[in-house]
């Protein structure tokens, strides 16, 4: 009896394992100091805190995130989108390119059953101009997002005075976290 290649068996096993693991997932919520809720079956999403979750999320979204381009570059490195699982940092020299990339991301995520959360979305405007300009905005599914003066990405504070070199370090940090965490 022939079962196919070792690679095929490994993929089939991984698929069966993940399907079993996720179809039999339950959570309990801590109520007060010692009491736990009754188990509740998980029906959507990835396991919070699982070492596999970022890898599974990145695998699911990789075709969408590869469409994001036209933003910031450092040497040969495209920094249009820096991501670690569902924490995304989009960089662009132009508000129109940023909006175009946001639209691609929202559309692509929607096609695979994910939804962008406009309430958790922030953006910064970096400008060398000293004059007052109209407040720029971007939108997600029609919801207006106003700029922030600072934000946090993977625990790293980022403000309007960040340097180009600092942005490259954020990218290196993102790659390090994905490969070694």
mmCIF file with all atom_site columns, C-alpha atoms in Angstrom:
data_model
loop_
_atom_site.group_PDB
_atom_site.id
_atom_site.type_symbol
_atom_site.label_atom_id
_atom_site.label_alt_id
_atom_site.label_comp_id
_atom_site.label_asym_id
_atom_site.label_entity_id
_atom_site.label_seq_id
_atom_site.pdbx_PDB_ins_code
_atom_site.Cartn_x
_atom_site.Cartn_y
_atom_site.Cartn_z
_atom_site.occupancy
_atom_site.B_iso_or_equiv
_atom_site.pdbx_formal_charge
_atom_site.auth_seq_id
_atom_site.auth_comp_id
_atom_site.auth_asym_id
_atom_site.auth_atom_id
_atom_site.pdbx_PDB_model_num
ATOM 1   C CA . UNK A 1 1   ? 0.000   0.000  0.000  1.00 0.00 ? 1   UNK A CA 1
ATOM 2   C CA . UNK A 1 2   ? 1.385   3.408  -0.986 1.00 0.00 ? 2   UNK A CA 1
ATOM 3   C CA . UNK A 1 3   ? 0.483   6.541  0.953  1.00 0.00 ? 3   UNK A CA 1
ATOM 4   C CA . UNK A 1 4   ? 2.220   9.206  -1.104 1.00 0.00 ? 4   UNK A CA 1
ATOM 5   C CA . UNK A 1 5   ? 5.205   11.352 -0.332 1.00 0.00 ? 5   UNK A CA 1
ATOM 6   C CA . UNK A 1 6   ? 6.485   12.139 3.160  1.00 0.00 ? 6   UNK A CA 1
ATOM 7   C CA . UNK A 1 7   ? 5.732   15.822 2.535  1.00 0.00 ? 7   UNK A CA 1
ATOM 8   C CA . UNK A 1 8   ? 2.114   14.981 1.667  1.00 0.00 ? 8   UNK A CA 1
ATOM 9   C CA . UNK A 1 9   ? 1.759   12.893 4.836  1.00 0.00 ? 9   UNK A CA 1
ATOM 10  C CA . UNK A 1 10  ? 3.257   15.708 6.935  1.00 0.00 ? 10  UNK A CA 1
ATOM 11  C CA . UNK A 1 11  ? 0.823   18.259 5.480  1.00 0.00 ? 11  UNK A CA 1
ATOM 12  C CA . UNK A 1 12  ? -2.118  15.888 5.935  1.00 0.00 ? 12  UNK A CA 1
ATOM 13  C CA . UNK A 1 13  ? -1.111  15.229 9.550  1.00 0.00 ? 13  UNK A CA 1
ATOM 14  C CA . UNK A 1 14  ? -0.655  18.950 10.250 1.00 0.00 ? 14  UNK A CA 1
ATOM 15  C CA . UNK A 1 15  ? -4.068  19.681 8.737  1.00 0.00 ? 15  UNK A CA 1
ATOM 16  C CA . UNK A 1 16  ? -5.771  16.963 10.815 1.00 0.00 ? 16  UNK A CA 1
ATOM 17  C CA . UNK A 1 17  ? -3.955  18.093 13.964 1.00 0.00 ? 17  UNK A CA 1
ATOM 18  C CA . UNK A 1 18  ? -4.916  21.761 13.533 1.00 0.00 ? 18  UNK A CA 1
ATOM 19  C CA . UNK A 1 19  ? -8.496  20.892 12.643 1.00 0.00 ? 19  UNK A CA 1
ATOM 20  C CA . UNK A 1 20  ? -8.801  18.699 15.749 1.00 0.00 ? 20  UNK A CA 1
ATOM 21  C CA . UNK A 1 21  ? -7.053  21.239 17.976 1.00 0.00 ? 21  UNK A CA 1
ATOM 22  C CA . UNK A 1 22  ? -9.212  24.160 16.880 1.00 0.00 ? 22  UNK A CA 1
ATOM 23  C CA . UNK A 1 23  ? -12.504 22.233 16.734 1.00 0.00 ? 23  UNK A CA 1
ATOM 24  C CA . UNK A 1 24  ? -11.960 21.133 20.337 1.00 0.00 ? 24  UNK A CA 1
ATOM 25  C CA . UNK A 1 25  ? -10.914 24.469 21.838 1.00 0.00 ? 25  UNK A CA 1
ATOM 26  C CA . UNK A 1 26  ? -12.568 25.830 24.947 1.00 0.00 ? 26  UNK A CA 1
ATOM 27  C CA . UNK A 1 27  ? -11.828 28.836 27.119 1.00 0.00 ? 27  UNK A CA 1
ATOM 28  C CA . UNK A 1 28  ? -12.596 29.709 30.703 1.00 0.00 ? 28  UNK A CA 1
ATOM 29  C CA . UNK A 1 29  ? -12.653 33.241 32.068 1.00 0.00 ? 29  UNK A CA 1
ATOM 30  C CA . UNK A 1 30  ? -11.368 34.065 35.521 1.00 0.00 ? 30  UNK A CA 1
ATOM 31  C CA . UNK A 1 31  ? -14.131 35.690 37.581 1.00 0.00 ? 31  UNK A CA 1
ATOM 32  C CA . UNK A 1 32  ? -12.838 37.534 40.598 1.00 0.00 ? 32  UNK A CA 1
ATOM 33  C CA . UNK A 1 33  ? -9.752  36.192 42.318 1.00 0.00 ? 33  UNK A CA 1
ATOM 34  C CA . UNK A 1 34  ? -10.382 32.446 42.254 1.00 0.00 ? 34  UNK A CA 1
ATOM 35  C CA . UNK A 1 35  ? -13.582 31.502 40.422 1.00 0.00 ? 35  UNK A CA 1
ATOM 36  C CA . UNK A 1 36  ? -13.523 30.322 36.798 1.00 0.00 ? 36  UNK A CA 1
ATOM 37  C CA . UNK A 1 37  ? -16.429 30.452 34.376 1.00 0.00 ? 37  UNK A CA 1
ATOM 38  C CA . UNK A 1 38  ? -17.834 27.348 32.748 1.00 0.00 ? 38  UNK A CA 1
ATOM 39  C CA . UNK A 1 39  ? -15.921 26.297 29.599 1.00 0.00 ? 39  UNK A CA 1
ATOM 40  C CA . UNK A 1 40  ? -17.071 28.050 26.417 1.00 0.00 ? 40  UNK A CA 1
ATOM 41  C CA . UNK A 1 41  ? -16.352 26.511 23.000 1.00 0.00 ? 41  UNK A CA 1
ATOM 42  C CA . UNK A 1 42  ? -14.308 28.715 20.687 1.00 0.00 ? 42  UNK A CA 1
ATOM 43  C CA . UNK A 1 43  ? -15.911 29.069 17.265 1.00 0.00 ? 43  UNK A CA 1
ATOM 44  C CA . UNK A 1 44  ? -13.652 31.651 15.603 1.00 0.00 ? 44  UNK A CA 1
ATOM 45  C CA . UNK A 1 45  ? -10.164 33.028 15.763 1.00 0.00 ? 45  UNK A CA 1
ATOM 46  C CA . UNK A 1 46  ? -6.796  31.758 16.853 1.00 0.00 ? 46  UNK A CA 1
ATOM 47  C CA . UNK A 1 47  ? -5.709  30.696 20.315 1.00 0.00 ? 47  UNK A CA 1
ATOM 48  C CA . UNK A 1 48  ? -4.437  33.712 22.227 1.00 0.00 ? 48  UNK A CA 1
ATOM 49  C CA . UNK A 1 49  ? -0.858  33.143 23.378 1.00 0.00 ? 49  UNK A CA 1
ATOM 50  C CA . UNK A 1 50  ? -0.239  30.085 21.209 1.00 0.00 ? 50  UNK A CA 1
ATOM 51  C CA . UNK A 1 51  ? 3.173   29.971 19.531 1.00 0.00 ? 51  UNK A CA 1
ATOM 52  C CA . UNK A 1 52  ? 1.410   28.761 16.367 1.00 0.00 ? 52  UNK A CA 1
ATOM 53  C CA . UNK A 1 53  ? -1.076  31.643 16.168 1.00 0.00 ? 53  UNK A CA 1
ATOM 54  C CA . UNK A 1 54  ? 1.243   34.271 14.581 1.00 0.00 ? 54  UNK A CA 1
ATOM 55  C CA . UNK A 1 55  ? 2.487   31.708 12.044 1.00 0.00 ? 55  UNK A CA 1
ATOM 56  C CA . UNK A 1 56  ? -1.042  30.602 11.153 1.00 0.00 ? 56  UNK A CA 1
ATOM 57  C CA . UNK A 1 57  ? -2.234  34.212 10.864 1.00 0.00 ? 57  UNK A CA 1
ATOM 58  C CA . UNK A 1 58  ? 0.712   35.216 8.657  1.00 0.00 ? 58  UNK A CA 1
ATOM 59  C CA . UNK A 1 59  ? 0.167   32.152 6.457  1.00 0.00 ? 59  UNK A CA 1
ATOM 60  C CA . UNK A 1 60  ? -3.517  33.000 6.040  1.00 0.00 ? 60  UNK A CA 1
ATOM 61  C CA . UNK A 1 61  ? -2.890  36.657 5.210  1.00 0.00 ? 61  UNK A CA 1
ATOM 62  C CA . UNK A 1 62  ? 0.344   36.421 3.187  1.00 0.00 ? 62  UNK A CA 1
ATOM 63  C CA . UNK A 1 63  ? -1.332  36.803 -0.244 1.00 0.00 ? 63  UNK A CA 1
ATOM 64  C CA . UNK A 1 64  ? -3.086  39.957 0.969  1.00 0.00 ? 64  UNK A CA 1
ATOM 65  C CA . UNK A 1 65  ? -0.045  41.558 2.602  1.00 0.00 ? 65  UNK A CA 1
ATOM 66  C CA . UNK A 1 66  ? 2.122   40.918 -0.499 1.00 0.00 ? 66  UNK A CA 1
ATOM 67  C CA . UNK A 1 67  ? -0.168  43.311 -2.425 1.00 0.00 ? 67  UNK A CA 1
ATOM 68  C CA . UNK A 1 68  ? 0.881   46.251 -0.238 1.00 0.00 ? 68  UNK A CA 1
ATOM 69  C CA . UNK A 1 69  ? 3.597   48.341 -1.883 1.00 0.00 ? 69  UNK A CA 1
ATOM 70  C CA . UNK A 1 70  ? 4.536   51.814 -3.009 1.00 0.00 ? 70  UNK A CA 1
ATOM 71  C CA . UNK A 1 71  ? 5.405   53.033 0.454  1.00 0.00 ? 71  UNK A CA 1
ATOM 72  C CA . UNK A 1 72  ? 8.696   53.546 2.225  1.00 0.00 ? 72  UNK A CA 1
ATOM 73  C CA . UNK A 1 73  ? 11.887  51.753 1.171  1.00 0.00 ? 73  UNK A CA 1
ATOM 74  C CA . UNK A 1 74  ? 15.199  51.399 2.987  1.00 0.00 ? 74  UNK A CA 1
ATOM 75  C CA . UNK A 1 75  ? 17.954  50.184 0.658  1.00 0.00 ? 75  UNK A CA 1
ATOM 76  C CA . UNK A 1 76  ? 16.404  47.080 -0.951 1.00 0.00 ? 76  UNK A CA 1
ATOM 77  C CA . UNK A 1 77  ? 13.926  46.528 1.875  1.00 0.00 ? 77  UNK A CA 1
ATOM 78  C CA . UNK A 1 78  ? 10.274  47.435 1.234  1.00 0.00 ? 78  UNK A CA 1
ATOM 79  C CA . UNK A 1 79  ? 8.845   48.934 4.415  1.00 0.00 ? 79  UNK A CA 1
ATOM 80  C CA . UNK A 1 80  ? 5.358   49.613 3.015  1.00 0.00 ? 80  UNK A CA 1
ATOM 81  C CA . UNK A 1 81  ? 3.965   47.066 5.452  1.00 0.00 ? 81  UNK A CA 1
ATOM 82  C CA . UNK A 1 82  ? 5.659   45.724 8.557  1.00 0.00 ? 82  UNK A CA 1
ATOM 83  C CA . UNK A 1 83  ? 3.640   43.018 10.231 1.00 0.00 ? 83  UNK A CA 1
ATOM 84  C CA . UNK A 1 84  ? 3.744   40.575 13.083 1.00 0.00 ? 84  UNK A CA 1
ATOM 85  C CA . UNK A 1 85  ? 0.530   38.545 13.049 1.00 0.00 ? 85  UNK A CA 1
ATOM 86  C CA . UNK A 1 86  ? -2.340  41.048 13.344 1.00 0.00 ? 86  UNK A CA 1
ATOM 87  C CA . UNK A 1 87  ? -0.118  43.975 14.383 1.00 0.00 ? 87  UNK A CA 1
ATOM 88  C CA . UNK A 1 88  ? 0.456   45.959 11.189 1.00 0.00 ? 88  UNK A CA 1
ATOM 89  C CA . UNK A 1 89  ? 2.507   49.065 10.517 1.00 0.00 ? 89  UNK A CA 1
ATOM 90  C CA . UNK A 1 90  ? 1.990   50.681 7.088  1.00 0.00 ? 90  UNK A CA 1
ATOM 91  C CA . UNK A 1 91  ? 4.457   53.311 5.895  1.00 0.00 ? 91  UNK A CA 1
ATOM 92  C CA . UNK A 1 92  ? 3.992   55.669 2.966  1.00 0.00 ? 92  UNK A CA 1
ATOM 93  C CA . UNK A 1 93  ? 5.271   58.986 1.652  1.00 0.00 ? 93  UNK A CA 1
ATOM 94  C CA . UNK A 1 94  ? 1.809   59.788 0.316  1.00 0.00 ? 94  UNK A CA 1
ATOM 95  C CA . UNK A 1 95  ? -1.619  59.848 1.922  1.00 0.00 ? 95  UNK A CA 1
ATOM 96  C CA . UNK A 1 96  ? -3.160  58.580 -1.318 1.00 0.00 ? 96  UNK A CA 1
ATOM 97  C CA . UNK A 1 97  ? -0.804  55.559 -1.420 1.00 0.00 ? 97  UNK A CA 1
ATOM 98  C CA . UNK A 1 98  ? -1.569  54.883 2.251  1.00 0.00 ? 98  UNK A CA 1
ATOM 99  C CA . UNK A 1 99  ? -5.327  54.992 1.542  1.00 0.00 ? 99  UNK A CA 1
ATOM 100 C CA . UNK A 1 100 ? -4.891  52.766 -1.523 1.00 0.00 ? 100 UNK A CA 1
ATOM 101 C CA . UNK A 1 101 ? -2.923  50.227 0.546  1.00 0.00 ? 101 UNK A CA 1
ATOM 102 C CA . UNK A 1 102 ? -5.517  50.369 3.343  1.00 0.00 ? 102 UNK A CA 1
ATOM 103 C CA . UNK A 1 103 ? -8.262  49.681 0.794  1.00 0.00 ? 103 UNK A CA 1
ATOM 104 C CA . UNK A 1 104 ? -6.305  46.692 -0.594 1.00 0.00 ? 104 UNK A CA 1
ATOM 105 C CA . UNK A 1 105 ? -5.784  45.347 2.910  1.00 0.00 ? 105 UNK A CA 1
ATOM 106 C CA . UNK A 1 106 ? -9.439  45.756 3.957  1.00 0.00 ? 106 UNK A CA 1
ATOM 107 C CA . UNK A 1 107 ? -10.692 44.199 0.711  1.00 0.00 ? 107 UNK A CA 1
ATOM 108 C CA . UNK A 1 108 ? -8.218  41.311 0.852  1.00 0.00 ? 108 UNK A CA 1
ATOM 109 C CA . UNK A 1 109 ? -8.922  40.612 4.521  1.00 0.00 ? 109 UNK A CA 1
ATOM 110 C CA . UNK A 1 110 ? -12.667 40.714 3.877  1.00 0.00 ? 110 UNK A CA 1
ATOM 111 C CA . UNK A 1 111 ? -12.256 38.106 1.117  1.00 0.00 ? 111 UNK A CA 1
ATOM 112 C CA . UNK A 1 112 ? -10.757 35.675 3.650  1.00 0.00 ? 112 UNK A CA 1
ATOM 113 C CA . UNK A 1 113 ? -13.280 36.429 6.393  1.00 0.00 ? 113 UNK A CA 1
ATOM 114 C CA . UNK A 1 114 ? -11.337 39.006 8.412  1.00 0.00 ? 114 UNK A CA 1
ATOM 115 C CA . UNK A 1 115 ? -12.435 42.507 9.293  1.00 0.00 ? 115 UNK A CA 1
ATOM 116 C CA . UNK A 1 116 ? -10.265 45.552 9.984  1.00 0.00 ? 116 UNK A CA 1
ATOM 117 C CA . UNK A 1 117 ? -11.020 47.313 13.254 1.00 0.00 ? 117 UNK A CA 1
ATOM 118 C CA . UNK A 1 118 ? -11.148 51.057 12.641 1.00 0.00 ? 118 UNK A CA 1
ATOM 119 C CA . UNK A 1 119 ? -11.308 51.739 16.384 1.00 0.00 ? 119 UNK A CA 1
ATOM 120 C CA . UNK A 1 120 ? -7.873  50.140 16.845 1.00 0.00 ? 120 UNK A CA 1
ATOM 121 C CA . UNK A 1 121 ? -6.400  51.869 13.804 1.00 0.00 ? 121 UNK A CA 1
ATOM 122 C CA . UNK A 1 122 ? -4.092  54.853 14.157 1.00 0.00 ? 122 UNK A CA 1
ATOM 123 C CA . UNK A 1 123 ? -1.814  56.733 11.805 1.00 0.00 ? 123 UNK A CA 1
ATOM 124 C CA . UNK A 1 124 ? 0.891   59.350 12.059 1.00 0.00 ? 124 UNK A CA 1
ATOM 125 C CA . UNK A 1 125 ? 1.813   62.148 9.685  1.00 0.00 ? 125 UNK A CA 1
ATOM 126 C CA . UNK A 1 126 ? 5.506   62.915 9.383  1.00 0.00 ? 126 UNK A CA 1
ATOM 127 C CA . UNK A 1 127 ? 6.182   66.308 7.849  1.00 0.00 ? 127 UNK A CA 1
ATOM 128 C CA . UNK A 1 128 ? 9.119   68.659 7.570  1.00 0.00 ? 128 UNK A CA 1
ATOM 129 C CA . UNK A 1 129 ? 6.733   71.543 6.832  1.00 0.00 ? 129 UNK A CA 1
ATOM 130 C CA . UNK A 1 130 ? 6.356   73.987 9.696  1.00 0.00 ? 130 UNK A CA 1
ATOM 131 C CA . UNK A 1 131 ? 3.161   75.618 8.400  1.00 0.00 ? 131 UNK A CA 1
ATOM 132 C CA . UNK A 1 132 ? -0.338  74.587 9.453  1.00 0.00 ? 132 UNK A CA 1
ATOM 133 C CA . UNK A 1 133 ? -1.907  72.263 6.935  1.00 0.00 ? 133 UNK A CA 1
ATOM 134 C CA . UNK A 1 134 ? -5.400  70.802 6.835  1.00 0.00 ? 134 UNK A CA 1
ATOM 135 C CA . UNK A 1 135 ? -5.721  67.746 9.085  1.00 0.00 ? 135 UNK A CA 1
ATOM 136 C CA . UNK A 1 136 ? -5.276  64.714 6.842  1.00 0.00 ? 136 UNK A CA 1
ATOM 137 C CA . UNK A 1 137 ? -7.513  61.693 7.277  1.00 0.00 ? 137 UNK A CA 1
ATOM 138 C CA . UNK A 1 138 ? -7.793  58.181 5.931  1.00 0.00 ? 138 UNK A CA 1
ATOM 139 C CA . UNK A 1 139 ? -10.761 55.842 6.158  1.00 0.00 ? 139 UNK A CA 1
ATOM 140 C CA . UNK A 1 140 ? -11.586 52.191 6.624  1.00 0.00 ? 140 UNK A CA 1
ATOM 141 C CA . UNK A 1 141 ? -14.911 51.203 5.073  1.00 0.00 ? 141 UNK A CA 1
ATOM 142 C CA . UNK A 1 142 ? -16.027 54.836 5.213  1.00 0.00 ? 142 UNK A CA 1
ATOM 143 C CA . UNK A 1 143 ? -15.082 55.357 8.880  1.00 0.00 ? 143 UNK A CA 1
ATOM 144 C CA . UNK A 1 144 ? -12.740 58.346 9.148  1.00 0.00 ? 144 UNK A CA 1
ATOM 145 C CA . UNK A 1 145 ? -9.446  57.829 10.987 1.00 0.00 ? 145 UNK A CA 1
ATOM 146 C CA . UNK A 1 146 ? -7.783  61.021 12.225 1.00 0.00 ? 146 UNK A CA 1
ATOM 147 C CA . UNK A 1 147 ? -4.014  61.174 12.734 1.00 0.00 ? 147 UNK A CA 1
ATOM 148 C CA . UNK A 1 148 ? -2.411  60.552 16.110 1.00 0.00 ? 148 UNK A CA 1
ATOM 149 C CA . UNK A 1 149 ? 0.656   62.276 17.515 1.00 0.00 ? 149 UNK A CA 1
ATOM 150 C CA . UNK A 1 150 ? 2.150   58.944 18.610 1.00 0.00 ? 150 UNK A CA 1
ATOM 151 C CA . UNK A 1 151 ? 1.382   55.226 18.629 1.00 0.00 ? 151 UNK A CA 1
ATOM 152 C CA . UNK A 1 152 ? 2.846   51.955 19.816 1.00 0.00 ? 152 UNK A CA 1
ATOM 153 C CA . UNK A 1 153 ? 3.900   49.041 17.607 1.00 0.00 ? 153 UNK A CA 1
ATOM 154 C CA . UNK A 1 154 ? 4.970   45.768 19.279 1.00 0.00 ? 154 UNK A CA 1
ATOM 155 C CA . UNK A 1 155 ? 5.597   47.697 22.479 1.00 0.00 ? 155 UNK A CA 1
ATOM 156 C CA . UNK A 1 156 ? 7.799   50.268 20.718 1.00 0.00 ? 156 UNK A CA 1
ATOM 157 C CA . UNK A 1 157 ? 6.592   53.877 20.961 1.00 0.00 ? 157 UNK A CA 1
ATOM 158 C CA . UNK A 1 158 ? 6.621   55.728 17.646 1.00 0.00 ? 158 UNK A CA 1
ATOM 159 C CA . UNK A 1 159 ? 6.078   59.460 17.356 1.00 0.00 ? 159 UNK A CA 1
ATOM 160 C CA . UNK A 1 160 ? 6.231   62.020 14.582 1.00 0.00 ? 160 UNK A CA 1
ATOM 161 C CA . UNK A 1 161 ? 9.920   62.693 15.285 1.00 0.00 ? 161 UNK A CA 1
ATOM 162 C CA . UNK A 1 162 ? 11.100  59.120 14.534 1.00 0.00 ? 162 UNK A CA 1
ATOM 163 C CA . UNK A 1 163 ? 14.028  58.869 12.108 1.00 0.00 ? 163 UNK A CA 1
ATOM 164 C CA . UNK A 1 164 ? 14.388  56.777 8.968  1.00 0.00 ? 164 UNK A CA 1
ATOM 165 C CA . UNK A 1 165 ? 16.986  54.638 10.739 1.00 0.00 ? 165 UNK A CA 1
ATOM 166 C CA . UNK A 1 166 ? 14.555  54.035 13.616 1.00 0.00 ? 166 UNK A CA 1
ATOM 167 C CA . UNK A 1 167 ? 11.961  52.734 11.130 1.00 0.00 ? 167 UNK A CA 1
ATOM 168 C CA . UNK A 1 168 ? 14.496  50.233 9.805  1.00 0.00 ? 168 UNK A CA 1
ATOM 169 C CA . UNK A 1 169 ? 15.124  49.034 13.373 1.00 0.00 ? 169 UNK A CA 1
ATOM 170 C CA . UNK A 1 170 ? 11.355  48.509 13.795 1.00 0.00 ? 170 UNK A CA 1
ATOM 171 C CA . UNK A 1 171 ? 11.423  46.320 10.654 1.00 0.00 ? 171 UNK A CA 1
ATOM 172 C CA . UNK A 1 172 ? 14.379  44.310 11.946 1.00 0.00 ? 172 UNK A CA 1
ATOM 173 C CA . UNK A 1 173 ? 12.579  43.921 15.297 1.00 0.00 ? 173 UNK A CA 1
ATOM 174 C CA . UNK A 1 174 ? 9.490   42.653 13.464 1.00 0.00 ? 174 UNK A CA 1
ATOM 175 C CA . UNK A 1 175 ? 11.483  40.060 11.534 1.00 0.00 ? 175 UNK A CA 1
ATOM 176 C CA . UNK A 1 176 ? 13.325  38.989 14.686 1.00 0.00 ? 176 UNK A CA 1
ATOM 177 C CA . UNK A 1 177 ? 10.053  38.535 16.583 1.00 0.00 ? 177 UNK A CA 1
ATOM 178 C CA . UNK A 1 178 ? 8.516   36.452 13.797 1.00 0.00 ? 178 UNK A CA 1
ATOM 179 C CA . UNK A 1 179 ? 11.483  34.170 13.326 1.00 0.00 ? 179 UNK A CA 1
ATOM 180 C CA . UNK A 1 180 ? 12.509  33.591 16.912 1.00 0.00 ? 180 UNK A CA 1
ATOM 181 C CA . UNK A 1 181 ? 9.575   34.084 19.286 1.00 0.00 ? 181 UNK A CA 1
#
